[in-house]
CSV table of C-alpha atoms in Angstrom, one decimal:
chain,number,residue,atom,x,y,z
A,268,MET,CA,55.4,83.5,58.0
A,269,ASP,CA,52.8,80.9,59.0
A,270,PHE,CA,52.4,77.7,57.1
A,271,ILE,CA,49.3,76.6,59.0
A,272,THR,CA,46.8,78.8,60.8
A,273,THR,CA,43.4,78.0,62.3
A,274,LYS,CA,40.7,80.6,62.7
A,275,ASP,CA,38.0,80.1,65.4
A,276,LEU,CA,38.4,76.4,64.9
A,277,THR,CA,35.9,74.2,66.8
A,278,VAL,CA,36.0,70.4,66.6
A,279,ARG,CA,33.4,68.1,68.2
A,280,TYR,CA,32.9,64.4,68.7
A,281,GLY,CA,29.1,64.2,68.8
A,282,ASP,CA,28.0,66.8,71.3
A,283,LYS,CA,31.3,67.0,73.1
A,284,SER,CA,33.5,69.9,72.1
A,285,ILE,CA,37.2,68.9,71.9
A,286,ILE,CA,38.6,72.1,70.5
A,287,GLU,CA,36.8,75.4,70.9
A,288,ASN,CA,37.4,78.6,68.9
A,289,MET,CA,41.1,77.9,68.5
A,290,ASN,CA,43.4,80.4,66.7
A,291,ALA,CA,46.8,78.6,66.2
A,292,HIS,CA,49.8,79.8,64.2
A,293,ILE,CA,52.4,77.2,63.0
A,294,PRO,CA,55.4,78.9,61.4
A,295,LYS,CA,56.8,77.8,58.1
A,296,GLY,CA,60.2,76.1,58.0
A,297,GLU,CA,60.3,75.5,61.8
A,298,VAL,CA,59.8,72.7,64.2
A,299,THR,CA,56.6,73.1,66.2
A,300,VAL,CA,55.8,70.8,69.0
A,301,ILE,CA,52.3,70.5,70.6
A,302,ILE,CA,52.2,69.6,74.2
A,303,GLY,CA,49.4,69.0,76.8
A,304,ALA,CA,47.8,66.4,79.0
A,305,ASN,CA,45.9,63.4,77.6
A,306,GLY,CA,42.6,64.3,76.1
A,307,CYS,CA,43.4,68.0,75.6
A,308,GLY,CA,42.9,68.0,71.8
A,309,LYS,CA,46.5,67.6,70.5
A,310,SER,CA,45.8,64.7,68.2
A,311,THR,CA,42.4,66.2,67.2
A,312,LEU,CA,44.2,69.4,66.1
A,313,LEU,CA,46.6,67.4,63.9
A,314,LYS,CA,43.7,65.3,62.4
A,315,SER,CA,41.7,68.4,61.7
A,316,ILE,CA,44.7,70.1,59.9
A,317,ALA,CA,45.2,66.9,57.9
A,318,ARG,CA,41.5,66.9,57.0
A,319,ILE,CA,41.0,63.5,58.7
A,320,LEU,CA,38.4,65.2,60.9
A,321,LYS,CA,35.9,67.8,59.7
A,322,PRO,CA,35.6,70.8,62.0
A,323,HIS,CA,32.3,71.8,63.4
A,324,ARG,CA,33.1,75.4,62.8
A,325,GLY,CA,36.0,77.7,61.8
A,326,ASP,CA,38.7,77.5,59.2
A,327,ILE,CA,42.1,76.0,58.6
A,328,PHE,CA,44.6,77.6,56.2
A,329,ILE,CA,47.6,75.8,54.6
A,330,ASP,CA,50.1,78.1,53.0
A,331,GLY,CA,47.4,80.8,52.8
A,332,ALA,CA,44.8,78.5,51.2
A,333,ASN,CA,41.6,77.4,53.0
A,334,ILE,CA,41.7,73.6,53.1
A,335,LYS,CA,38.0,73.6,52.3
A,336,SER,CA,38.9,74.6,48.7
A,337,VAL,CA,41.9,72.3,48.3
A,338,SER,CA,41.7,68.8,46.9
A,339,SER,CA,42.7,65.8,49.0
A,340,ASN,CA,45.5,65.0,46.6
A,341,GLU,CA,46.8,68.6,46.8
A,342,ILE,CA,46.8,68.4,50.6
A,343,ALA,CA,48.8,65.1,50.4
A,344,ARG,CA,51.3,66.9,48.2
A,345,LYS,CA,51.7,69.6,50.7
A,346,MET,CA,51.7,67.6,54.0
A,347,ALA,CA,52.7,64.1,55.0
A,348,VAL,CA,50.9,62.8,58.0
A,349,LEU,CA,52.2,60.1,60.3
A,350,PRO,CA,49.6,58.9,62.8
A,351,GLN,CA,50.4,57.5,66.2
A,352,SER,CA,51.4,53.8,66.0
A,353,PRO,CA,50.8,53.3,62.3
A,354,LYS,CA,50.0,49.9,61.0
A,355,ALA,CA,51.0,48.0,57.9
A,356,PRO,CA,50.1,44.6,56.4
A,357,LEU,CA,52.4,41.7,57.5
A,358,GLY,CA,55.1,40.8,55.0
A,359,LEU,CA,55.3,44.3,53.6
A,360,LYS,CA,58.9,45.2,52.7
A,361,VAL,CA,60.4,48.5,53.7
A,362,LYS,CA,60.9,49.6,50.1
A,363,GLU,CA,57.2,48.8,49.4
A,364,LEU,CA,56.0,50.9,52.4
A,365,VAL,CA,58.2,53.8,51.2
A,366,ALA,CA,56.8,53.5,47.7
A,367,TYR,CA,53.3,54.4,49.1
A,368,GLY,CA,54.6,57.9,49.5
A,369,ARG,CA,54.5,58.4,45.7
A,370,PHE,CA,50.8,57.7,45.3
A,371,PRO,CA,49.7,61.4,45.8
A,372,HIS,CA,51.8,62.2,42.8
A,373,LYS,CA,50.3,59.5,40.5
A,374,LYS,CA,47.1,59.6,38.5
A,375,GLY,CA,44.7,56.8,39.0
A,376,PHE,CA,46.7,53.5,39.2
A,377,GLY,CA,49.7,54.9,37.3
A,378,ALA,CA,52.8,52.7,37.6
A,379,LEU,CA,56.0,54.0,39.3
A,380,ASN,CA,58.5,55.5,36.9
A,381,LYS,CA,62.2,56.2,37.0
A,382,GLU,CA,61.7,59.4,39.0
A,383,ASP,CA,59.6,57.6,41.6
A,384,PHE,CA,62.2,54.9,42.1
A,385,GLU,CA,64.9,57.6,42.5
A,386,MET,CA,62.7,59.4,45.1
A,387,ILE,CA,62.2,56.1,47.0
A,388,GLU,CA,66.0,55.4,47.1
A,389,HIS,CA,66.7,59.0,48.2
A,390,ALA,CA,64.1,58.8,51.0
A,391,LEU,CA,65.5,55.5,52.2
A,392,ALA,CA,69.0,57.0,52.2
A,393,THR,CA,68.0,60.2,54.0
A,394,ALA,CA,66.2,58.2,56.7
A,395,GLY,CA,69.2,55.8,57.1
A,396,MET,CA,67.1,52.9,55.9
A,397,LEU,CA,68.7,52.0,52.6
A,398,GLU,CA,70.4,48.8,53.9
A,399,TYR,CA,67.0,47.6,55.3
A,400,LYS,CA,64.9,48.1,52.2
A,401,GLU,CA,64.5,44.4,51.5
A,402,ARG,CA,63.5,43.6,55.1
A,403,ASN,CA,60.0,43.0,56.2
A,404,LEU,CA,58.7,45.9,58.3
A,405,GLU,CA,57.7,43.6,61.2
A,406,ASP,CA,61.3,42.3,61.5
A,407,LEU,CA,62.7,45.7,62.3
A,408,SER,CA,63.2,47.3,65.7
A,409,GLY,CA,60.8,50.0,66.9
A,410,GLY,CA,63.3,52.8,66.0
A,411,GLN,CA,63.9,51.3,62.6
A,412,ARG,CA,60.2,50.9,61.9
A,413,GLN,CA,59.7,54.6,62.8
A,414,ARG,CA,62.5,55.6,60.4
A,415,ALA,CA,60.8,53.5,57.7
A,416,TRP,CA,57.5,55.4,58.2
A,417,ILE,CA,59.4,58.7,58.1
A,418,ALA,CA,61.1,57.6,54.8
A,419,MET,CA,57.6,57.0,53.4
A,420,SER,CA,56.6,60.5,54.5
A,421,LEU,CA,59.8,61.9,52.9
A,422,CYS,CA,58.9,60.1,49.7
A,423,GLN,CA,55.8,62.2,49.4
A,424,ASN,CA,58.2,65.2,48.9
A,425,THR,CA,56.0,67.6,50.9
A,426,GLU,CA,56.8,70.9,52.4
A,427,ALA,CA,55.5,69.8,55.8
A,428,MET,CA,55.4,66.7,58.0
A,429,LEU,CA,52.8,66.2,60.7
A,430,LEU,CA,53.6,63.5,63.3
A,431,ASP,CA,51.5,62.3,66.2
A,432,GLU,CA,53.7,61.1,69.0
A,433,PRO,CA,56.5,59.7,66.7
A,434,THR,CA,58.5,58.5,69.8
A,435,THR,CA,55.8,56.4,71.4
A,436,TYR,CA,57.1,53.0,72.7
A,437,LEU,CA,60.7,53.9,71.8
A,438,ASP,CA,63.5,53.8,74.3
A,439,LEU,CA,65.6,56.9,75.1
A,440,ALA,CA,68.3,56.3,72.5
A,441,HIS,CA,65.8,55.6,69.7
A,442,GLN,CA,63.7,58.7,70.8
A,443,LEU,CA,66.8,60.8,70.4
A,444,ASP,CA,67.6,59.1,67.1
A,445,VAL,CA,64.2,59.8,65.5
A,446,LEU,CA,63.9,63.4,66.8
A,447,SER,CA,67.4,64.1,65.6
A,448,LEU,CA,66.5,62.9,62.1
A,449,LEU,CA,63.4,65.1,62.0
A,450,SER,CA,65.5,68.1,63.2
A,451,LYS,CA,68.0,67.4,60.5
A,452,LEU,CA,65.3,67.3,57.8
A,453,ASN,CA,64.1,70.7,59.1
A,454,LYS,CA,67.6,72.3,59.2
A,455,GLU,CA,68.9,70.9,56.0
A,456,GLN,CA,65.8,70.7,53.8
A,457,GLY,CA,63.7,73.5,55.3
A,458,ARG,CA,60.7,71.2,56.0
A,459,THR,CA,58.1,72.4,58.3
A,460,ILE,CA,57.7,69.8,61.1
A,461,VAL,CA,54.7,69.6,63.4
A,462,MET,CA,54.7,67.1,66.2
A,463,VAL,CA,52.7,66.0,69.2
A,464,LEU,CA,55.1,64.9,72.0
A,465,HIS,CA,54.5,63.8,75.6
A,466,GLU,CA,58.1,64.0,76.7
A,467,LEU,CA,58.5,67.6,77.7
A,468,ASN,CA,62.3,67.8,77.8
A,469,ASN,CA,62.5,66.4,74.3
A,470,ALA,CA,59.8,68.8,73.2
A,471,ALA,CA,61.7,71.8,74.5
A,472,ARG,CA,65.0,70.5,73.1
A,473,PHE,CA,63.9,70.1,69.5
A,474,ALA,CA,61.2,72.7,69.1
A,475,ASP,CA,61.6,76.2,67.6
A,476,CYS,CA,58.0,76.8,68.6
A,477,MET,CA,55.8,75.1,71.2
A,478,ILE,CA,52.0,75.2,71.6
A,479,GLY,CA,50.7,74.3,75.1
A,480,MET,CA,47.1,73.1,75.2
A,481,LYS,CA,44.5,72.5,77.9
A,482,GLN,CA,40.9,71.3,77.3
A,483,GLY,CA,40.9,72.4,73.7
A,484,GLN,CA,42.4,75.8,74.2
A,485,ILE,CA,45.8,77.2,73.7
A,486,VAL,CA,47.4,78.2,77.0
A,487,ALA,CA,50.7,79.3,75.6
A,488,GLN,CA,52.4,79.6,72.3
A,489,GLY,CA,56.0,80.7,71.5
A,490,THR,CA,59.6,79.6,72.0
A,491,PRO,CA,60.4,76.8,74.5
A,492,GLU,CA,61.5,79.4,76.9
A,493,GLN,CA,58.2,81.2,76.7
A,494,VAL,CA,56.0,78.1,76.9
A,495,MET,CA,57.9,75.8,79.3
A,496,THR,CA,57.6,78.0,82.4
A,497,LYS,CA,56.7,77.0,86.0
A,498,GLU,CA,53.3,78.8,85.7
A,499,ASN,CA,52.4,77.3,82.3
A,500,MET,CA,53.3,73.8,83.6
A,501,ARG,CA,50.9,74.4,86.5
A,502,ILE,CA,48.1,75.5,84.2
A,503,ILE,CA,48.6,72.8,81.5
A,504,TYR,CA,49.5,69.8,83.6
A,505,GLY,CA,48.6,70.7,87.2
A,506,ILE,CA,52.2,70.2,88.3
A,507,ASP,CA,54.7,72.2,90.3
A,508,ALA,CA,57.8,71.7,88.1
A,509,HIS,CA,61.4,72.7,88.9
A,510,ILE,CA,62.7,74.1,85.6
A,511,ILE,CA,66.3,74.9,84.7
A,512,ILE,CA,68.3,75.6,81.6
A,513,ASP,CA,70.1,72.5,80.2
A,514,PRO,CA,73.8,73.5,79.9
A,515,ARG,CA,74.1,71.0,77.0
A,516,THR,CA,71.3,72.4,74.8
A,517,GLY,CA,70.5,75.9,76.3
A,518,LYS,CA,66.9,74.8,76.4
A,519,PRO,CA,64.6,74.6,79.5
A,520,ILE,CA,64.2,71.2,81.1
A,521,TYR,CA,62.3,70.0,84.2
A,522,THR,CA,64.4,68.1,86.8
A,523,SER,CA,61.6,67.2,89.2
A,524,TYR,CA,57.9,67.9,89.7
A,525,CYS,CA,55.0,67.2,92.0
A,526,VAL,CA,51.2,67.4,91.5
A,527,THR,CA,49.7,70.6,92.7
A,528,GLU,CA,46.9,70.4,95.3
């Protein structure tokens, strides 16, 4: 079953078409990773699904409902969106950041109640950030900050989480840490995870489904084995990649590549 689908989706910036007549299918309860070269429309697709960008033409459906007919608050209760390199005011404590995740569930400026505070504590614990809740966000490492933002998304208590390059600027160990957390949320809580990732081996390792894009079009969609092929890498990235199966994970990885002529 699909949680998110797009039908003939076209998105433009001014007169420039970024996505053209796209029909994407994002399965419910799985980890979907979107890959592609810079400028191919990956982030634009996420922003359109999150209703940050208004499509020029076409439709987007969330759990069967056209987002044109769904209120912003209802969208926020269904999907948590974590943009690339999110910003927060200086001096904001981790627990204060996480509390923002409860706002879609409040009316007007309603105060946080006992249930909200329980959700905040649970989100902090799930993300492994409970011991840091009194710390200022800027005092944390990159990996810890990303976990704090994920805790905020968890606090929204949504069915799905959309993340735009959640491992940007993180070292290898912290990349693995963050992606393992997201995989755990999917496996143990059944959350639908949709991510844009640049690191292909991580994408294939953690994805149930991959979407490969080029110039606003879907080149390939399916399992990592179906998408991360020599031919698809040539089309999507213009590279000649040597691809093998990782004996540790059973997923495809590239071990070397060169640019095609």
